[in-house]
Amino acid sequence: MKIAVVAVQGAFIEHIHALKKLGVECVEIRKKSDLCQDIDGIILPGGESTVQSKLLRELDIFDELKKRIEEGLPVLATCAGLILLAEELSNDERSHLKTLPVVVKRNAYGRQLGSFTAKEMFKGIGAFPMRFIRAPFIEEVADAVEILAEVDGNIVAVRYKNQLGTAFHPELVDDTRIHEAFLAMV
Amino acid sequence: MEQDRYQLNKELAQMLKGGVIMDVTTPEQAKIAEASGACAVMALERIPADIRAVGGVSRMSDPKMIRGIQEAVSIPVMAKCRIGHFVEAQLLEAIEIDYIDESEVLSPADDVYHINKRSFNVPFVCGAKDLSEALRRINEGAAMIRTKGEPGTGDIVQAVRHMRMMQREIARLSSMKEDELFNAAKELQVPYELVLKVHETGRLPVVNFAAGGVATPADAALMMQLGAEGVFVGSGIFKSGNPEKRANAIVKAVTNYTDARMIAELSEDLGEAMVGINEQEIELLMAERGK
């Protein structure tokens, strides 16, 4: 099994460490030619969504990535990654890959002083330590979208077909259960 | 400061990795920086090259100006306060800045003590020119480190020197026997626990960016290849002929920092780079402030 991690900007090495711990082979995606290989799944990491989206477009990765996800390539998207997948952003007229039928609010908890941690139930996994860093949350979901976790009444994790999205950062904790759940989709 | 808040603050720096943080002095510049791919902006009244040119005492920026920048962009906004000026830092925390840079670029307010950064909820980034300074700042509560370089010069030599020095000292600690670490802590004038952590992990316990003198895409890639996890660009962008194009090129060079062919392409037709000053020509060495 080979998992690609988008590595244009942000906390991608943390995902690679989590995958390596699970004995999975990883490749970094920094330019279009990196996508020209057989991969079984892809991770969109945390970071700055505006930067990542711009780089994905300008480095000519964007269209191929969108196509692959629409064709069913399993994807795990965390924080900025979730913003990239969202069909619509409620407080930003830009939207990006638009493969996940949800409405996401960027910086939903405010600036860095609003960053926080929580330990809440994640469907199928149990209580999971969640780290929210200038995080978004999900305001609306289409009917077909399964809600996996909520914190204070806000949706923070969803699954839709081949796409798993979290507003928090499973790659920043020692617990690899969400990565394992993703690998089970592959 | 509670441990979890510090951890969250270190993690915000992790999210900035592989990115470029740009100095801006107006909301308009902040928008250009964001559109060019900055992962954060540093709000300040005058960029280092102008501070150097104008001279005099250089202080924290007008909070109104910083607020204007916060409203103009959606990416994190950082701002500088003077070394040791904990009240300037309190003001920046009050306006909910995302990161405070306790910076040698401004005139130091205290020639002995740095700010006790542990007493703040907002994260701090500090400059360092070697491992000893870096670990002292971390012990004081810094959640991110950057090289000092020599700001406002467009001369990369000092940033290179500082990054190499840090990497060399980290490698030295890594290779030591455990019983040698106590003496290393004494020599470095830092707590044993931090020395042990560096010994065990082979890296700083926080994210480490390059700063000071980055003017070209090649400069940025050089710092990344030397081990920086991201890059601050100060005067290099808005003191150059075509800020937007140069900013775009530097952002891409940081992502693909080992791809020489791409960086060569990115380096074409960027217009005038900022006029540099060699380190021998400057009278004020900002890197010597705050040790």
mmCIF file of C-alpha atoms in Angstrom, chain B:
data_model
loop_
_atom_site.group_PDB
_atom_site.id
_atom_site.type_symbol
_atom_site.label_atom_id
_atom_site.label_comp_id
_atom_site.label_asym_id
_atom_site.label_seq_id
_atom_site.Cartn_x
_atom_site.Cartn_y
_atom_site.Cartn_z
ATOM 1 C CA MET B 1 1.057 29.480 30.977
ATOM 2 C CA GLU B 2 -0.517 26.046 31.074
ATOM 3 C CA GLN B 3 1.311 23.256 29.280
ATOM 4 C CA ASP B 4 -1.477 22.608 26.804
ATOM 5 C CA ARG B 5 -1.577 26.223 25.615
ATOM 6 C CA TYR B 6 2.193 26.081 25.015
ATOM 7 C CA GLN B 7 1.753 22.858 23.068
ATOM 8 C CA LEU B 8 -1.006 24.449 20.924
ATOM 9 C CA ASN B 9 1.283 27.410 20.314
ATOM 10 C CA LYS B 10 4.139 25.190 19.166
ATOM 11 C CA GLU B 11 1.664 23.399 16.906
ATOM 12 C CA LEU B 12 0.582 26.621 15.198
ATOM 13 C CA ALA B 13 4.235 27.012 14.147
ATOM 14 C CA GLN B 14 4.098 23.450 12.789
ATOM 15 C CA MET B 15 1.220 24.514 10.545
ATOM 16 C CA LEU B 16 3.359 27.331 9.124
ATOM 17 C CA LYS B 17 6.155 24.974 8.065
ATOM 18 C CA GLY B 18 7.155 24.917 4.431
ATOM 19 C CA GLY B 19 5.823 28.435 4.157
ATOM 20 C CA VAL B 20 6.981 32.023 3.823
ATOM 21 C CA ILE B 21 6.193 34.719 6.393
ATOM 22 C CA MET B 22 6.365 38.191 4.892
ATOM 23 C CA ASP B 23 6.946 41.602 6.478
ATOM 24 C CA VAL B 24 4.185 44.070 5.647
ATOM 25 C CA THR B 25 3.576 47.649 6.703
ATOM 26 C CA THR B 26 0.075 48.302 5.337
ATOM 27 C CA PRO B 27 -3.170 46.359 4.756
ATOM 28 C CA GLU B 28 -2.552 46.696 1.012
ATOM 29 C CA GLN B 29 0.843 45.014 1.314
ATOM 30 C CA ALA B 30 -0.722 42.334 3.528
ATOM 31 C CA LYS B 31 -3.248 41.553 0.788
ATOM 32 C CA ILE B 32 -0.482 41.324 -1.808
ATOM 33 C CA ALA B 33 1.469 39.013 0.509
ATOM 34 C CA GLU B 34 -1.554 36.766 1.090
ATOM 35 C CA ALA B 35 -2.365 36.639 -2.621
ATOM 36 C CA SER B 36 1.267 35.777 -3.346
ATOM 37 C CA GLY B 37 1.142 32.770 -1.012
ATOM 38 C CA ALA B 38 2.436 34.018 2.359
ATOM 39 C CA CYS B 39 1.492 31.566 5.141
ATOM 40 C CA ALA B 40 1.484 34.474 7.632
ATOM 41 C CA VAL B 41 2.366 38.157 7.671
ATOM 42 C CA MET B 42 4.498 40.153 10.085
ATOM 43 C CA ALA B 43 2.961 43.555 10.723
ATOM 44 C CA LEU B 44 5.476 46.286 11.400
ATOM 45 C CA GLU B 45 5.726 50.008 10.983
ATOM 46 C CA ARG B 46 8.880 50.078 8.935
ATOM 47 C CA ILE B 47 10.660 47.188 7.287
ATOM 48 C CA PRO B 48 14.185 46.510 8.568
ATOM 49 C CA ALA B 49 15.952 48.164 5.608
ATOM 50 C CA ASP B 50 14.126 51.421 6.396
ATOM 51 C CA ILE B 51 14.752 51.089 10.125
ATOM 52 C CA ARG B 52 18.417 50.851 9.249
ATOM 53 C CA ALA B 53 18.236 53.849 6.923
ATOM 54 C CA VAL B 54 16.233 56.087 9.246
ATOM 55 C CA GLY B 55 17.948 55.165 12.511
ATOM 56 C CA GLY B 56 16.575 56.269 15.873
ATOM 57 C CA VAL B 57 14.512 54.198 18.271
ATOM 58 C CA SER B 58 12.300 51.649 16.662
ATOM 59 C CA ARG B 59 9.205 50.433 18.566
ATOM 60 C CA MET B 60 6.109 48.269 18.374
ATOM 61 C CA SER B 61 3.708 49.368 15.621
ATOM 62 C CA ASP B 62 0.506 51.345 16.041
ATOM 63 C CA PRO B 63 -2.168 48.849 17.181
ATOM 64 C CA LYS B 64 -4.615 50.440 14.749
ATOM 65 C CA MET B 65 -2.310 49.644 11.856
ATOM 66 C CA ILE B 66 -1.988 46.054 13.096
ATOM 67 C CA ARG B 67 -5.772 45.760 13.421
ATOM 68 C CA GLY B 68 -6.155 47.011 9.867
ATOM 69 C CA ILE B 69 -3.872 44.208 8.708
ATOM 70 C CA GLN B 70 -5.756 41.638 10.824
ATOM 71 C CA GLU B 71 -8.956 42.685 9.092
ATOM 72 C CA ALA B 72 -7.397 42.648 5.636
ATOM 73 C CA VAL B 73 -6.232 39.006 5.606
ATOM 74 C CA SER B 74 -7.369 35.558 6.785
ATOM 75 C CA ILE B 75 -3.886 34.124 7.393
ATOM 76 C CA PRO B 76 -2.152 34.450 10.812
ATOM 77 C CA VAL B 77 -0.869 37.917 11.686
ATOM 78 C CA MET B 78 2.329 38.334 13.678
ATOM 79 C CA ALA B 79 3.796 41.548 15.084
ATOM 80 C CA LYS B 80 7.063 42.607 16.666
ATOM 81 C CA CYS B 81 7.726 43.951 20.134
ATOM 82 C CA ARG B 82 11.030 45.141 21.558
ATOM 83 C CA ILE B 83 13.279 42.690 23.415
ATOM 84 C CA GLY B 84 12.276 42.780 27.075
ATOM 85 C CA HIS B 85 9.299 45.103 26.519
ATOM 86 C CA PHE B 86 6.641 42.950 28.160
ATOM 87 C CA VAL B 87 4.047 45.727 28.073
ATOM 88 C CA GLU B 88 4.258 45.991 24.288
ATOM 89 C CA ALA B 89 3.739 42.224 24.328
ATOM 90 C CA GLN B 90 0.705 42.628 26.610
ATOM 91 C CA LEU B 91 -0.794 45.095 24.126
ATOM 92 C CA LEU B 92 -0.230 42.700 21.245
ATOM 93 C CA GLU B 93 -1.892 39.934 23.249
ATOM 94 C CA ALA B 94 -4.812 42.268 24.010
ATOM 95 C CA ILE B 95 -5.477 42.779 20.287
ATOM 96 C CA GLU B 96 -5.281 38.989 19.806
ATOM 97 C CA ILE B 97 -2.229 38.827 17.622
ATOM 98 C CA ASP B 98 -1.493 35.253 16.458
ATOM 99 C CA TYR B 99 2.264 35.357 17.169
ATOM 100 C CA ILE B 100 4.562 37.896 18.829
ATOM 101 C CA ASP B 101 8.113 38.313 17.534
ATOM 102 C CA GLU B 102 10.332 39.530 20.388
ATOM 103 C CA SER B 103 12.688 41.018 17.900
ATOM 104 C CA GLU B 104 16.216 42.364 17.712
ATOM 105 C CA VAL B 105 15.086 44.366 14.665
ATOM 106 C CA LEU B 106 13.463 46.867 17.034
ATOM 107 C CA SER B 107 15.493 48.789 19.613
ATOM 108 C CA PRO B 108 15.906 46.625 22.736
ATOM 109 C CA ALA B 109 13.937 47.864 25.761
ATOM 110 C CA ASP B 110 15.950 45.802 28.236
ATOM 111 C CA ASP B 111 19.633 44.962 27.892
ATOM 112 C CA VAL B 112 19.548 42.133 30.440
ATOM 113 C CA TYR B 113 16.176 40.427 30.555
ATOM 114 C CA HIS B 114 14.057 38.987 27.795
ATOM 115 C CA ILE B 115 10.285 38.783 28.264
ATOM 116 C CA ASN B 116 9.025 35.950 30.466
ATOM 117 C CA LYS B 117 7.092 34.424 27.614
ATOM 118 C CA ARG B 118 5.698 31.688 29.859
ATOM 119 C CA SER B 119 3.329 34.210 31.397
ATOM 120 C CA PHE B 120 1.540 34.827 28.064
ATOM 121 C CA ASN B 121 -1.154 32.828 26.301
ATOM 122 C CA VAL B 122 -0.153 34.146 22.895
ATOM 123 C CA PRO B 123 2.835 32.420 21.273
ATOM 124 C CA PHE B 124 6.253 34.003 20.772
ATOM 125 C CA VAL B 125 8.908 33.555 18.098
ATOM 126 C CA CYS B 126 12.458 34.693 18.913
ATOM 127 C CA GLY B 127 15.678 35.084 16.966
ATOM 128 C CA ALA B 128 18.799 33.071 17.761
ATOM 129 C CA LYS B 129 22.245 32.830 16.256
ATOM 130 C CA ASP B 130 23.302 29.619 17.964
ATOM 131 C CA LEU B 131 21.879 26.734 19.981
ATOM 132 C CA SER B 132 22.606 28.382 23.301
ATOM 133 C CA GLU B 133 20.459 31.420 22.455
ATOM 134 C CA ALA B 134 17.742 29.251 20.930
ATOM 135 C CA LEU B 135 17.422 27.067 24.033
ATOM 136 C CA ARG B 136 17.447 30.085 26.361
ATOM 137 C CA ARG B 137 14.573 31.631 24.425
ATOM 138 C CA ILE B 138 12.697 28.304 24.498
ATOM 139 C CA ASN B 139 13.278 28.072 28.244
ATOM 140 C CA GLU B 140 11.732 31.544 28.552
ATOM 141 C CA GLY B 141 8.677 30.259 26.697
ATOM 142 C CA ALA B 142 9.311 30.839 22.973
ATOM 143 C CA ALA B 143 7.196 28.448 20.864
ATOM 144 C CA MET B 144 9.144 29.007 17.650
ATOM 145 C CA ILE B 145 12.727 30.012 16.748
ATOM 146 C CA ARG B 146 14.185 31.782 13.739
ATOM 147 C CA THR B 147 17.749 32.613 12.847
ATOM 148 C CA LYS B 148 18.606 36.233 13.483
ATOM 149 C CA GLY B 149 20.482 36.720 10.244
ATOM 150 C CA GLU B 150 21.169 40.366 9.626
ATOM 151 C CA PRO B 151 17.833 42.012 8.889
ATOM 152 C CA GLY B 152 17.430 44.703 6.274
ATOM 153 C CA THR B 153 20.676 43.946 4.478
ATOM 154 C CA GLY B 154 19.693 41.540 1.712
ATOM 155 C CA ASP B 155 22.886 39.711 2.693
ATOM 156 C CA ILE B 156 22.330 36.040 3.478
ATOM 157 C CA VAL B 157 25.730 35.361 5.042
ATOM 158 C CA GLN B 158 24.657 35.777 8.652
ATOM 159 C CA ALA B 159 21.522 33.656 8.378
ATOM 160 C CA VAL B 160 23.677 30.921 6.829
ATOM 161 C CA ARG B 161 26.224 31.258 9.623
ATOM 162 C CA HIS B 162 23.513 31.059 12.300
ATOM 163 C CA MET B 163 21.760 28.074 10.747
ATOM 164 C CA ARG B 164 24.996 26.173 10.258
ATOM 165 C CA MET B 165 26.055 26.967 13.807
ATOM 166 C CA MET B 166 22.752 25.664 15.215
ATOM 167 C CA GLN B 167 22.860 22.490 13.136
ATOM 168 C CA ARG B 168 26.479 21.855 14.085
ATOM 169 C CA GLU B 169 25.738 22.234 17.785
ATOM 170 C CA ILE B 170 22.653 20.032 17.552
ATOM 171 C CA ALA B 171 24.724 17.345 15.812
ATOM 172 C CA ARG B 172 27.363 17.660 18.538
ATOM 173 C CA LEU B 173 24.773 17.162 21.301
ATOM 174 C CA SER B 174 23.265 14.202 19.458
ATOM 175 C CA SER B 175 26.600 12.420 19.341
ATOM 176 C CA MET B 176 27.471 12.985 23.014
ATOM 177 C CA LYS B 177 27.347 10.328 25.668
ATOM 178 C CA GLU B 178 24.629 10.905 28.228
ATOM 179 C CA ASP B 179 27.047 11.697 31.034
ATOM 180 C CA GLU B 180 28.530 14.494 28.916
ATOM 181 C CA LEU B 181 25.216 16.303 28.638
ATOM 182 C CA PHE B 182 25.400 17.859 32.110
ATOM 183 C CA ASN B 183 28.558 19.693 31.175
ATOM 184 C CA ALA B 184 27.086 20.652 27.806
ATOM 185 C CA ALA B 185 24.151 22.243 29.649
ATOM 186 C CA LYS B 186 26.613 24.201 31.769
ATOM 187 C CA GLU B 187 28.558 25.397 28.722
ATOM 188 C CA LEU B 188 25.423 26.342 26.805
ATOM 189 C CA GLN B 189 23.945 28.040 29.900
ATOM 190 C CA VAL B 190 20.632 26.266 29.474
ATOM 191 C CA PRO B 191 18.669 23.675 31.502
ATOM 192 C CA TYR B 192 19.751 20.046 31.318
ATOM 193 C CA GLU B 193 16.221 18.928 30.342
ATOM 194 C CA LEU B 194 16.335 20.928 27.097
ATOM 195 C CA VAL B 195 19.807 19.619 26.285
ATOM 196 C CA LEU B 196 18.593 16.066 26.868
ATOM 197 C CA LYS B 197 15.636 16.647 24.556
ATOM 198 C CA VAL B 198 17.888 17.881 21.740
ATOM 199 C CA HIS B 199 20.221 14.931 22.350
ATOM 200 C CA GLU B 200 17.342 12.457 22.091
ATOM 201 C CA THR B 201 15.530 13.961 19.098
ATOM 202 C CA GLY B 202 18.392 15.507 17.121
ATOM 203 C CA ARG B 203 16.441 18.723 16.613
ATOM 204 C CA LEU B 204 15.210 21.830 18.376
ATOM 205 C CA PRO B 205 12.100 21.197 20.475
ATOM 206 C CA VAL B 206 10.246 23.860 18.444
ATOM 207 C CA VAL B 207 9.958 24.769 14.752
ATOM 208 C CA ASN B 208 12.974 26.641 13.364
ATOM 209 C CA PHE B 209 12.657 29.144 10.484
ATOM 210 C CA ALA B 210 15.323 31.136 8.641
ATOM 211 C CA ALA B 211 15.253 34.926 8.773
ATOM 212 C CA GLY B 212 17.417 37.906 8.006
ATOM 213 C CA GLY B 213 18.809 38.741 4.586
ATOM 214 C CA VAL B 214 16.682 36.484 2.338
ATOM 215 C CA ALA B 215 16.318 38.346 -0.984
ATOM 216 C CA THR B 216 15.993 35.771 -3.764
ATOM 217 C CA PRO B 217 14.296 32.390 -4.414
ATOM 218 C CA ALA B 218 17.774 30.842 -4.327
ATOM 219 C CA ASP B 219 18.440 32.398 -0.888
ATOM 220 C CA ALA B 220 15.216 30.861 0.416
ATOM 221 C CA ALA B 221 16.028 27.436 -1.052
ATOM 222 C CA LEU B 222 19.553 27.664 0.364
ATOM 223 C CA MET B 223 18.157 28.134 3.873
ATOM 224 C CA MET B 224 15.705 25.249 3.394
ATOM 225 C CA GLN B 225 18.492 22.949 2.220
ATOM 226 C CA LEU B 226 20.505 23.967 5.266
ATOM 227 C CA GLY B 227 17.667 22.735 7.472
ATOM 228 C CA ALA B 228 15.241 25.647 7.932
ATOM 229 C CA GLU B 229 11.595 24.571 8.180
ATOM 230 C CA GLY B 230 10.318 27.755 6.536
ATOM 231 C CA VAL B 231 11.448 31.290 5.781
ATOM 232 C CA PHE B 232 10.784 34.840 6.934
ATOM 233 C CA VAL B 233 11.276 37.478 4.256
ATOM 234 C CA GLY B 234 11.482 41.041 5.451
ATOM 235 C CA SER B 235 12.787 43.813 3.286
ATOM 236 C CA GLY B 236 13.534 41.396 0.429
ATOM 237 C CA ILE B 237 10.029 41.600 -1.023
ATOM 238 C CA PHE B 238 8.674 45.107 -0.705
ATOM 239 C CA LYS B 239 12.100 46.679 -1.295
ATOM 240 C CA SER B 240 12.432 44.940 -4.644
ATOM 241 C CA GLY B 241 11.391 45.988 -8.139
ATOM 242 C CA ASN B 242 8.409 43.614 -8.491
ATOM 243 C CA PRO B 243 7.233 42.551 -5.014
ATOM 244 C CA GLU B 244 4.362 40.356 -6.198
ATOM 245 C CA LYS B 245 6.382 38.350 -8.653
ATOM 246 C CA ARG B 246 9.295 37.951 -6.271
ATOM 247 C CA ALA B 247 7.020 36.885 -3.413
ATOM 248 C CA ASN B 248 5.354 34.274 -5.621
ATOM 249 C CA ALA B 249 8.719 32.931 -6.725
ATOM 250 C CA ILE B 250 10.076 32.694 -3.179
ATOM 251 C CA VAL B 251 6.952 30.817 -2.007
ATOM 252 C CA LYS B 252 7.338 28.216 -4.757
ATOM 253 C CA ALA B 253 11.080 27.927 -4.195
ATOM 254 C CA VAL B 254 10.432 27.061 -0.532
ATOM 255 C CA THR B 255 8.022 24.245 -1.522
ATOM 256 C CA ASN B 256 10.338 22.794 -4.163
ATOM 257 C CA TYR B 257 13.625 23.768 -2.555
ATOM 258 C CA THR B 258 15.626 20.903 -4.072
ATOM 259 C CA ASP B 259 14.329 21.337 -7.620
ATOM 260 C CA ALA B 260 17.062 23.477 -9.190
ATOM 261 C CA ARG B 261 15.437 23.469 -12.608
ATOM 262 C CA MET B 262 12.222 24.924 -11.192
ATOM 263 C CA ILE B 263 14.057 27.491 -9.061
ATOM 264 C CA ALA B 264 16.073 28.574 -12.104
ATOM 265 C CA GLU B 265 12.816 29.212 -13.949
ATOM 266 C CA LEU B 266 11.360 31.030 -10.973
ATOM 267 C CA SER B 267 14.410 33.260 -10.787
ATOM 268 C CA GLU B 268 13.957 34.627 -14.309
ATOM 269 C CA ASP B 269 12.914 38.235 -14.847
ATOM 270 C CA LEU B 270 12.211 39.065 -11.238
ATOM 271 C CA GLY B 271 13.335 42.642 -11.731
ATOM 272 C CA GLU B 272 15.622 44.444 -9.360
ATOM 273 C CA ALA B 273 16.439 42.636 -6.092
ATOM 274 C CA MET B 274 16.670 44.823 -3.033
ATOM 275 C CA VAL B 275 19.870 46.799 -2.916
ATOM 276 C CA GLY B 276 22.037 44.852 -0.502
ATOM 277 C CA ILE B 277 24.455 46.039 2.119
ATOM 278 C CA ASN B 278 27.450 43.824 2.942
ATOM 279 C CA GLU B 279 27.950 42.953 6.578
ATOM 280 C CA GLN B 280 31.276 44.849 6.593
ATOM 281 C CA GLU B 281 29.484 48.033 5.525
ATOM 282 C CA ILE B 282 26.962 48.180 8.328
ATOM 283 C CA GLU B 283 27.511 49.883 11.619
ATOM 284 C CA LEU B 284 24.644 48.337 13.536
ATOM 285 C CA LEU B 285 24.707 44.576 14.022
ATOM 286 C CA MET B 286 21.155 43.729 15.045
ATOM 287 C CA ALA B 287 22.144 40.091 15.614
ATOM 288 C CA GLU B 288 24.235 41.194 18.590
ATOM 289 C CA ARG B 289 21.120 42.400 20.392
ATOM 290 C CA GLY B 290 19.618 40.059 23.018
ATOM 291 C CA LYS B 291 21.771 36.997 23.727
#
